Amino acid sequence: MVNHQSVNHQSVNHRTVSHQTVSHQTVKHQWWKESIVYQIWPASYKDSNGDGVGDIRGIVDTLDYLKELGIDVIWISPMYDSPQDDMGYDISDYEKIYEKYGTLNDMEDLINESHKRGLKIILDLVINHTSNQHEWFKESRSSKTNPKRDWYIWKPPRYDENGNRQPPNNWGSYFSGSAWTYDQLTDEYYLHLFAESQPDLNWENKLAREAIYKSAILFWLQKGIDGFRIDTAGMYSKVQSFKDVPIIFPDKDFQPCKLYHQHGPRIHEFHKEIYERFIEPFNAITVGEVGHSTREESLKYVSEEAKEMNMMFLFDVVEVGVDSRDRFRYKGYDLIDFKRAFHTQSSFSEGTDAWSTIFIENHDQPRSISRFGNDSPEFRVQSGKALATLQVALTGTEFIYQGQEIGMINLPRSWDIKEYQDINTVNYFRENGSKTGDNEKLMDVINLMARDNARSPIQWNSSSQGGFTSGTPWTRVHDNYEQINVESQLHDPTSMLSFWKQAIRLRKQYKELFVYGRLEILDWENENIFTFLKIDERGNKAYVVINFTAKSVNFVNLLPDKTLTLILSNQSKELSETQLMPYESRIYLVQ
Ligand code: NOJ
């Protein structure tokens, strides 16, 4: 029997299943597993002083909004002093705040004001590299005998058969070109897996490690933060032979070099050292951005027994249809690939002492509605709610990226490459843009996949610049701010924002099912609909059905002999027993 009486998503009846404490848990319950984490990318969040750049005061001003949304933890992307070549992932001083974002005082206020409201704060820990403007690097490059020379990775040139100077090996940077830059001053190259201005620290050097710990970790834990998101956490330990990597892309001079820097020989030793000396004593939490890796490799970082980090981001979903070595080599995907990715991610920790995360957006990813839903005016809200339904039902700590809660979408396709600011996109376009000027195909993929899509300013209201700033924004505000903004959604019960609030409440209310439950996909072969069960340790079940197409499809109840009670729906009309509307999503409790 299907109980649809309470189909209206504003008045769903939650009373049919009671939840008692489970006495024999195989999955250990922890507050951070049940938390909703909200990522703030400061430059584009909220500008409080009219200089066109988001700032820490702007974050403080919106803490009540985040609390109301149901957030428990705020992750702040780098707010440290930086020349901003990679938007703060190039740090010149871990103990200072980037001037346009504010001061140390502002950060202390943010920590206090968050704690007052029961919100925790985690910071981005970027310690694979610094900026080339960091004092450590300035000293390191000054001479071969400087005591900090060995804090970074320096190698002499190679010379080809014609006597031309070449980089020490064929490693490619993530941001195009060689991973080595020549420094005339000492006639050596330094390694940078990312931009030229982001030299990699040499983790083999104990003094360098101690300096990183003191400045980047201890300094902030002592200020009272609650943990870290660990940037590029799998890359610190390089294979010390620094040999050429095998050729993967014959059309490129420099090659993806993960083989020799991802999960390197000493990586687990380093993470254990950080955990034991700093994270555990401060009772802090950590989430690692370890990068693409197999389950076996991932478990080495996040098994509780390993004592390295609490959880990590798995990339299965955000890399669906993408070549993980080059985001712009886009292959496309179908719903079955999508299901497989969610299955891998959501069942990652099953039967282990590890834990995982659920996310489909962050500052490195395009907007999820444009990528996995449908960003046309007709289906934007519906498909956004369908994606929210999916996410709140899955196992792992849930991460939401700023603007996701109001359904922000990718930049308009009509915008010129000049509107894109990200070093990754800009360098890629420079390297791959056609000399004939015919770049339509390249712009299609850039518009779909570029990180810039997640970096346009948050649209707070329908006033000029979407209320993000009273000045001139550092990057262009999306043209759609009058249609998509926080203010217009706050009091509209049918809005994306209201739906997120409701969905988050539901996830917390039925946490045994959604946060901790096991995922069982019921319709692997179906190319239109995604249907699955979440099953908790006591055998309680939730039945989730989502139409991932822009057309109405037949709805066949796969559990005809059960009583189903609707607890979440993204429709405002009466539900059909036989049809699912475009992008319709439902969650039922099963009895
Ligand atoms: C991963 C970060 O998420 C990304 O934004 C950054 O460019 C690189 N690490 C380098 O720090």
PDB file of N, CA, C and O in Angstrom, residues 88-134:
ATOM      1  N   GLY A  88      44.301  31.641  -3.082  1.00  0.00           N
ATOM      2  CA  GLY A  88      44.590  31.376  -1.672  1.00  0.00           C
ATOM      3  C   GLY A  88      45.190  30.011  -1.416  1.00  0.00           C
ATOM      4  O   GLY A  88      45.636  29.730  -0.296  1.00  0.00           O
ATOM      5  N   TYR A  89      45.192  29.134  -2.422  1.00  0.00           N
ATOM      6  CA  TYR A  89      45.875  27.844  -2.256  1.00  0.00           C
ATOM      7  C   TYR A  89      47.381  28.029  -2.505  1.00  0.00           C
ATOM      8  O   TYR A  89      48.111  27.069  -2.697  1.00  0.00           O
ATOM      9  N   ASP A  90      47.786  29.279  -2.534  1.00  0.00           N
ATOM     10  CA  ASP A  90      49.203  29.653  -2.648  1.00  0.00           C
ATOM     11  C   ASP A  90      49.470  30.587  -1.463  1.00  0.00           C
ATOM     12  O   ASP A  90      49.244  31.792  -1.550  1.00  0.00           O
ATOM     13  N   ILE A  91      49.919  30.023  -0.362  1.00  0.00           N
ATOM     14  CA  ILE A  91      49.962  30.773   0.898  1.00  0.00           C
ATOM     15  C   ILE A  91      51.345  31.379   1.134  1.00  0.00           C
ATOM     16  O   ILE A  91      52.364  30.682   1.069  1.00  0.00           O
ATOM     17  N   SER A  92      51.357  32.682   1.442  1.00  0.00           N
ATOM     18  CA  SER A  92      52.644  33.328   1.705  1.00  0.00           C
ATOM     19  C   SER A  92      52.890  33.492   3.203  1.00  0.00           C
ATOM     20  O   SER A  92      54.009  33.772   3.613  1.00  0.00           O
ATOM     21  N   ASP A  93      51.851  33.352   4.020  1.00  0.00           N
ATOM     22  CA  ASP A  93      52.044  33.378   5.478  1.00  0.00           C
ATOM     23  C   ASP A  93      50.834  32.699   6.128  1.00  0.00           C
ATOM     24  O   ASP A  93      49.714  33.217   6.031  1.00  0.00           O
ATOM     25  N   TYR A  94      51.096  31.553   6.782  1.00  0.00           N
ATOM     26  CA  TYR A  94      49.992  30.795   7.393  1.00  0.00           C
ATOM     27  C   TYR A  94      49.394  31.525   8.586  1.00  0.00           C
ATOM     28  O   TYR A  94      48.283  31.231   9.005  1.00  0.00           O
ATOM     29  N   GLU A  95      50.160  32.450   9.159  1.00  0.00           N
ATOM     30  CA  GLU A  95      49.713  33.075  10.407  1.00  0.00           C
ATOM     31  C   GLU A  95      49.101  34.456  10.193  1.00  0.00           C
ATOM     32  O   GLU A  95      48.846  35.170  11.138  1.00  0.00           O
ATOM     33  N   LYS A  96      48.916  34.818   8.937  1.00  0.00           N
ATOM     34  CA  LYS A  96      48.295  36.116   8.642  1.00  0.00           C
ATOM     35  C   LYS A  96      47.070  35.891   7.758  1.00  0.00           C
ATOM     36  O   LYS A  96      46.986  34.898   7.050  1.00  0.00           O
ATOM     37  N   ILE A  97      46.198  36.878   7.764  1.00  0.00           N
ATOM     38  CA  ILE A  97      44.987  36.800   6.945  1.00  0.00           C
ATOM     39  C   ILE A  97      45.192  37.658   5.706  1.00  0.00           C
ATOM     40  O   ILE A  97      45.770  38.749   5.792  1.00  0.00           O
ATOM     41  N   TYR A  98      44.703  37.194   4.581  1.00  0.00           N
ATOM     42  CA  TYR A  98      44.755  37.983   3.350  1.00  0.00           C
ATOM     43  C   TYR A  98      44.039  39.318   3.622  1.00  0.00           C
ATOM     44  O   TYR A  98      42.899  39.330   4.091  1.00  0.00           O
ATOM     45  N   GLU A  99      44.746  40.385   3.326  1.00  0.00           N
ATOM     46  CA  GLU A  99      44.275  41.723   3.698  1.00  0.00           C
ATOM     47  C   GLU A  99      42.811  41.992   3.319  1.00  0.00           C
ATOM     48  O   GLU A  99      42.039  42.529   4.103  1.00  0.00           O
ATOM     49  N   LYS A 100      42.441  41.586   2.105  1.00  0.00           N
ATOM     50  CA  LYS A 100      41.073  41.908   1.662  1.00  0.00           C
ATOM     51  C   LYS A 100      40.027  41.095   2.409  1.00  0.00           C
ATOM     52  O   LYS A 100      38.837  41.399   2.354  1.00  0.00           O
ATOM     53  N   TYR A 101      40.461  40.010   3.054  1.00  0.00           N
ATOM     54  CA  TYR A 101      39.487  39.194   3.808  1.00  0.00           C
ATOM     55  C   TYR A 101      39.347  39.695   5.236  1.00  0.00           C
ATOM     56  O   TYR A 101      38.389  39.356   5.918  1.00  0.00           O
ATOM     57  N   GLY A 102      40.334  40.454   5.748  1.00  0.00           N
ATOM     58  CA  GLY A 102      40.222  40.962   7.107  1.00  0.00           C
ATOM     59  C   GLY A 102      41.487  40.748   7.902  1.00  0.00           C
ATOM     60  O   GLY A 102      42.592  40.728   7.356  1.00  0.00           O
ATOM     61  N   THR A 103      41.308  40.558   9.213  1.00  0.00           N
ATOM     62  CA  THR A 103      42.457  40.498  10.124  1.00  0.00           C
ATOM     63  C   THR A 103      42.349  39.253  11.001  1.00  0.00           C
ATOM     64  O   THR A 103      41.323  38.576  11.013  1.00  0.00           O
ATOM     65  N   LEU A 104      43.416  39.020  11.771  1.00  0.00           N
ATOM     66  CA  LEU A 104      43.374  37.918  12.732  1.00  0.00           C
ATOM     67  C   LEU A 104      42.249  38.112  13.729  1.00  0.00           C
ATOM     68  O   LEU A 104      41.585  37.166  14.141  1.00  0.00           O
ATOM     69  N   ASN A 105      42.011  39.365  14.108  1.00  0.00           N
ATOM     70  CA  ASN A 105      40.894  39.677  15.009  1.00  0.00           C
ATOM     71  C   ASN A 105      39.569  39.223  14.435  1.00  0.00           C
ATOM     72  O   ASN A 105      38.733  38.673  15.136  1.00  0.00           O
ATOM     73  N   ASP A 106      39.391  39.492  13.144  1.00  0.00           N
ATOM     74  CA  ASP A 106      38.138  39.064  12.496  1.00  0.00           C
ATOM     75  C   ASP A 106      38.008  37.545  12.565  1.00  0.00           C
ATOM     76  O   ASP A 106      36.925  37.014  12.810  1.00  0.00           O
ATOM     77  N   MET A 107      39.129  36.853  12.352  1.00  0.00           N
ATOM     78  CA  MET A 107      39.078  35.384  12.395  1.00  0.00           C
ATOM     79  C   MET A 107      38.729  34.912  13.802  1.00  0.00           C
ATOM     80  O   MET A 107      37.955  33.975  13.985  1.00  0.00           O
ATOM     81  N   GLU A 108      39.329  35.579  14.790  1.00  0.00           N
ATOM     82  CA  GLU A 108      39.015  35.183  16.174  1.00  0.00           C
ATOM     83  C   GLU A 108      37.534  35.402  16.460  1.00  0.00           C
ATOM     84  O   GLU A 108      36.883  34.566  17.078  1.00  0.00           O
ATOM     85  N   ASP A 109      37.011  36.506  15.975  1.00  0.00           N
ATOM     86  CA  ASP A 109      35.571  36.772  16.130  1.00  0.00           C
ATOM     87  C   ASP A 109      34.745  35.694  15.464  1.00  0.00           C
ATOM     88  O   ASP A 109      33.748  35.230  16.003  1.00  0.00           O
ATOM     89  N   LEU A 110      35.170  35.335  14.266  1.00  0.00           N
ATOM     90  CA  LEU A 110      34.413  34.312  13.532  1.00  0.00           C
ATOM     91  C   LEU A 110      34.401  32.998  14.312  1.00  0.00           C
ATOM     92  O   LEU A 110      33.357  32.343  14.431  1.00  0.00           O
ATOM     93  N   ILE A 111      35.550  32.647  14.869  1.00  0.00           N
ATOM     94  CA  ILE A 111      35.622  31.400  15.638  1.00  0.00           C
ATOM     95  C   ILE A 111      34.686  31.506  16.857  1.00  0.00           C
ATOM     96  O   ILE A 111      33.860  30.614  17.104  1.00  0.00           O
ATOM     97  N   ASN A 112      34.764  32.620  17.562  1.00  0.00           N
ATOM     98  CA  ASN A 112      33.909  32.791  18.759  1.00  0.00           C
ATOM     99  C   ASN A 112      32.429  32.812  18.416  1.00  0.00           C
ATOM    100  O   ASN A 112      31.621  32.157  19.056  1.00  0.00           O
ATOM    101  N   GLU A 113      32.095  33.623  17.420  1.00  0.00           N
ATOM    102  CA  GLU A 113      30.675  33.759  17.061  1.00  0.00           C
ATOM    103  C   GLU A 113      30.105  32.439  16.557  1.00  0.00           C
ATOM    104  O   GLU A 113      28.944  32.123  16.801  1.00  0.00           O
ATOM    105  N   SER A 114      30.927  31.671  15.876  1.00  0.00           N
ATOM    106  CA  SER A 114      30.460  30.358  15.405  1.00  0.00           C
ATOM    107  C   SER A 114      30.228  29.454  16.603  1.00  0.00           C
ATOM    108  O   SER A 114      29.176  28.821  16.722  1.00  0.00           O
ATOM    109  N   HIS A 115      31.203  29.412  17.482  1.00  0.00           N
ATOM    110  CA  HIS A 115      31.082  28.533  18.650  1.00  0.00           C
ATOM    111  C   HIS A 115      29.869  28.914  19.508  1.00  0.00           C
ATOM    112  O   HIS A 115      29.180  28.039  20.013  1.00  0.00           O
ATOM    113  N   LYS A 116      29.622  30.218  19.622  1.00  0.00           N
ATOM    114  CA  LYS A 116      28.450  30.657  20.398  1.00  0.00           C
ATOM    115  C   LYS A 116      27.173  30.040  19.863  1.00  0.00           C
ATOM    116  O   LYS A 116      26.228  29.799  20.594  1.00  0.00           O
ATOM    117  N   ARG A 117      27.133  29.845  18.557  1.00  0.00           N
ATOM    118  CA  ARG A 117      25.921  29.306  17.927  1.00  0.00           C
ATOM    119  C   ARG A 117      25.976  27.781  17.784  1.00  0.00           C
ATOM    120  O   ARG A 117      25.149  27.184  17.095  1.00  0.00           O
ATOM    121  N   GLY A 118      27.002  27.195  18.359  1.00  0.00           N
ATOM    122  CA  GLY A 118      27.111  25.729  18.256  1.00  0.00           C
ATOM    123  C   GLY A 118      27.642  25.276  16.906  1.00  0.00           C
ATOM    124  O   GLY A 118      27.502  24.111  16.527  1.00  0.00           O
ATOM    125  N   LEU A 119      28.260  26.209  16.152  1.00  0.00           N
ATOM    126  CA  LEU A 119      28.836  25.835  14.860  1.00  0.00           C
ATOM    127  C   LEU A 119      30.333  25.607  15.028  1.00  0.00           C
ATOM    128  O   LEU A 119      30.994  26.360  15.746  1.00  0.00           O
ATOM    129  N   LYS A 120      30.863  24.601  14.371  1.00  0.00           N
ATOM    130  CA  LYS A 120      32.312  24.366  14.413  1.00  0.00           C
ATOM    131  C   LYS A 120      32.952  24.970  13.158  1.00  0.00           C
ATOM    132  O   LYS A 120      32.287  25.123  12.130  1.00  0.00           O
ATOM    133  N   ILE A 121      34.257  25.229  13.276  1.00  0.00           N
ATOM    134  CA  ILE A 121      34.976  25.826  12.138  1.00  0.00           C
ATOM    135  C   ILE A 121      36.159  24.943  11.767  1.00  0.00           C
ATOM    136  O   ILE A 121      36.986  24.618  12.627  1.00  0.00           O
ATOM    137  N   ILE A 122      36.245  24.562  10.505  1.00  0.00           N
ATOM    138  CA  ILE A 122      37.475  23.906  10.050  1.00  0.00           C
ATOM    139  C   ILE A 122      38.129  24.750   8.946  1.00  0.00           C
ATOM    140  O   ILE A 122      37.449  25.424   8.181  1.00  0.00           O
ATOM    141  N   LEU A 123      39.447  24.701   8.919  1.00  0.00           N
ATOM    142  CA  LEU A 123      40.194  25.495   7.941  1.00  0.00           C
ATOM    143  C   LEU A 123      40.852  24.580   6.909  1.00  0.00           C
ATOM    144  O   LEU A 123      41.028  23.387   7.143  1.00  0.00           O
ATOM    145  N   ASP A 124      41.233  25.185   5.794  1.00  0.00           N
ATOM    146  CA  ASP A 124      41.920  24.446   4.742  1.00  0.00           C
ATOM    147  C   ASP A 124      43.404  24.367   5.104  1.00  0.00           C
ATOM    148  O   ASP A 124      44.025  25.398   5.372  1.00  0.00           O
ATOM    149  N   LEU A 125      43.942  23.175   5.124  1.00  0.00           N
ATOM    150  CA  LEU A 125      45.348  22.991   5.472  1.00  0.00           C
ATOM    151  C   LEU A 125      46.118  22.705   4.181  1.00  0.00           C
ATOM    152  O   LEU A 125      46.037  21.607   3.625  1.00  0.00           O
ATOM    153  N   VAL A 126      46.822  23.730   3.702  1.00  0.00           N
ATOM    154  CA  VAL A 126      47.478  23.620   2.390  1.00  0.00           C
ATOM    155  C   VAL A 126      48.977  23.539   2.635  1.00  0.00           C
ATOM    156  O   VAL A 126      49.663  24.569   2.758  1.00  0.00           O
ATOM    157  N   ILE A 127      49.510  22.336   2.726  1.00  0.00           N
ATOM    158  CA  ILE A 127      50.903  22.191   3.147  1.00  0.00           C
ATOM    159  C   ILE A 127      51.718  21.298   2.209  1.00  0.00           C
ATOM    160  O   ILE A 127      52.805  20.879   2.550  1.00  0.00           O
ATOM    161  N   ASN A 128      51.184  21.030   1.040  1.00  0.00           N
ATOM    162  CA  ASN A 128      52.012  20.354   0.034  1.00  0.00           C
ATOM    163  C   ASN A 128      52.963  21.370  -0.588  1.00  0.00           C
ATOM    164  O   ASN A 128      54.064  21.039  -1.004  1.00  0.00           O
ATOM    165  N   HIS A 129      52.485  22.625  -0.630  1.00  0.00           N
ATOM    166  CA  HIS A 129      53.252  23.692  -1.268  1.00  0.00           C
ATOM    167  C   HIS A 129      52.961  25.004  -0.555  1.00  0.00           C
ATOM    168  O   HIS A 129      51.994  25.097   0.209  1.00  0.00           O
ATOM    169  N   THR A 130      53.780  25.999  -0.800  1.00  0.00           N
ATOM    170  CA  THR A 130      53.462  27.358  -0.346  1.00  0.00           C
ATOM    171  C   THR A 130      53.419  28.236  -1.592  1.00  0.00           C
ATOM    172  O   THR A 130      53.569  27.733  -2.713  1.00  0.00           O
ATOM    173  N   SER A 131      53.271  29.520  -1.367  1.00  0.00           N
ATOM    174  CA  SER A 131      53.454  30.474  -2.467  1.00  0.00           C
ATOM    175  C   SER A 131      54.950  30.707  -2.651  1.00  0.00           C
ATOM    176  O   SER A 131      55.731  30.543  -1.705  1.00  0.00           O
ATOM    177  N   ASN A 132      55.353  31.125  -3.828  1.00  0.00           N
ATOM    178  CA  ASN A 132      56.774  31.500  -3.985  1.00  0.00           C
ATOM    179  C   ASN A 132      57.069  32.819  -3.265  1.00  0.00           C
ATOM    180  O   ASN A 132      58.214  33.237  -3.174  1.00  0.00           O
ATOM    181  N   GLN A 133      56.004  33.442  -2.723  1.00  0.00           N
ATOM    182  CA  GLN A 133      56.206  34.671  -1.940  1.00  0.00           C
ATOM    183  C   GLN A 133      56.348  34.379  -0.439  1.00  0.00           C
ATOM    184  O   GLN A 133      56.490  35.293   0.359  1.00  0.00           O
ATOM    185  N   HIS A 134      56.284  33.111  -0.055  1.00  0.00           N
ATOM    186  CA  HIS A 134      56.507  32.754   1.349  1.00  0.00           C
ATOM    187  C   HIS A 134      57.979  33.012   1.682  1.00  0.00           C
ATOM    188  O   HIS A 134      58.861  32.731   0.866  1.00  0.00           O
TER     189      HIS A 134
END
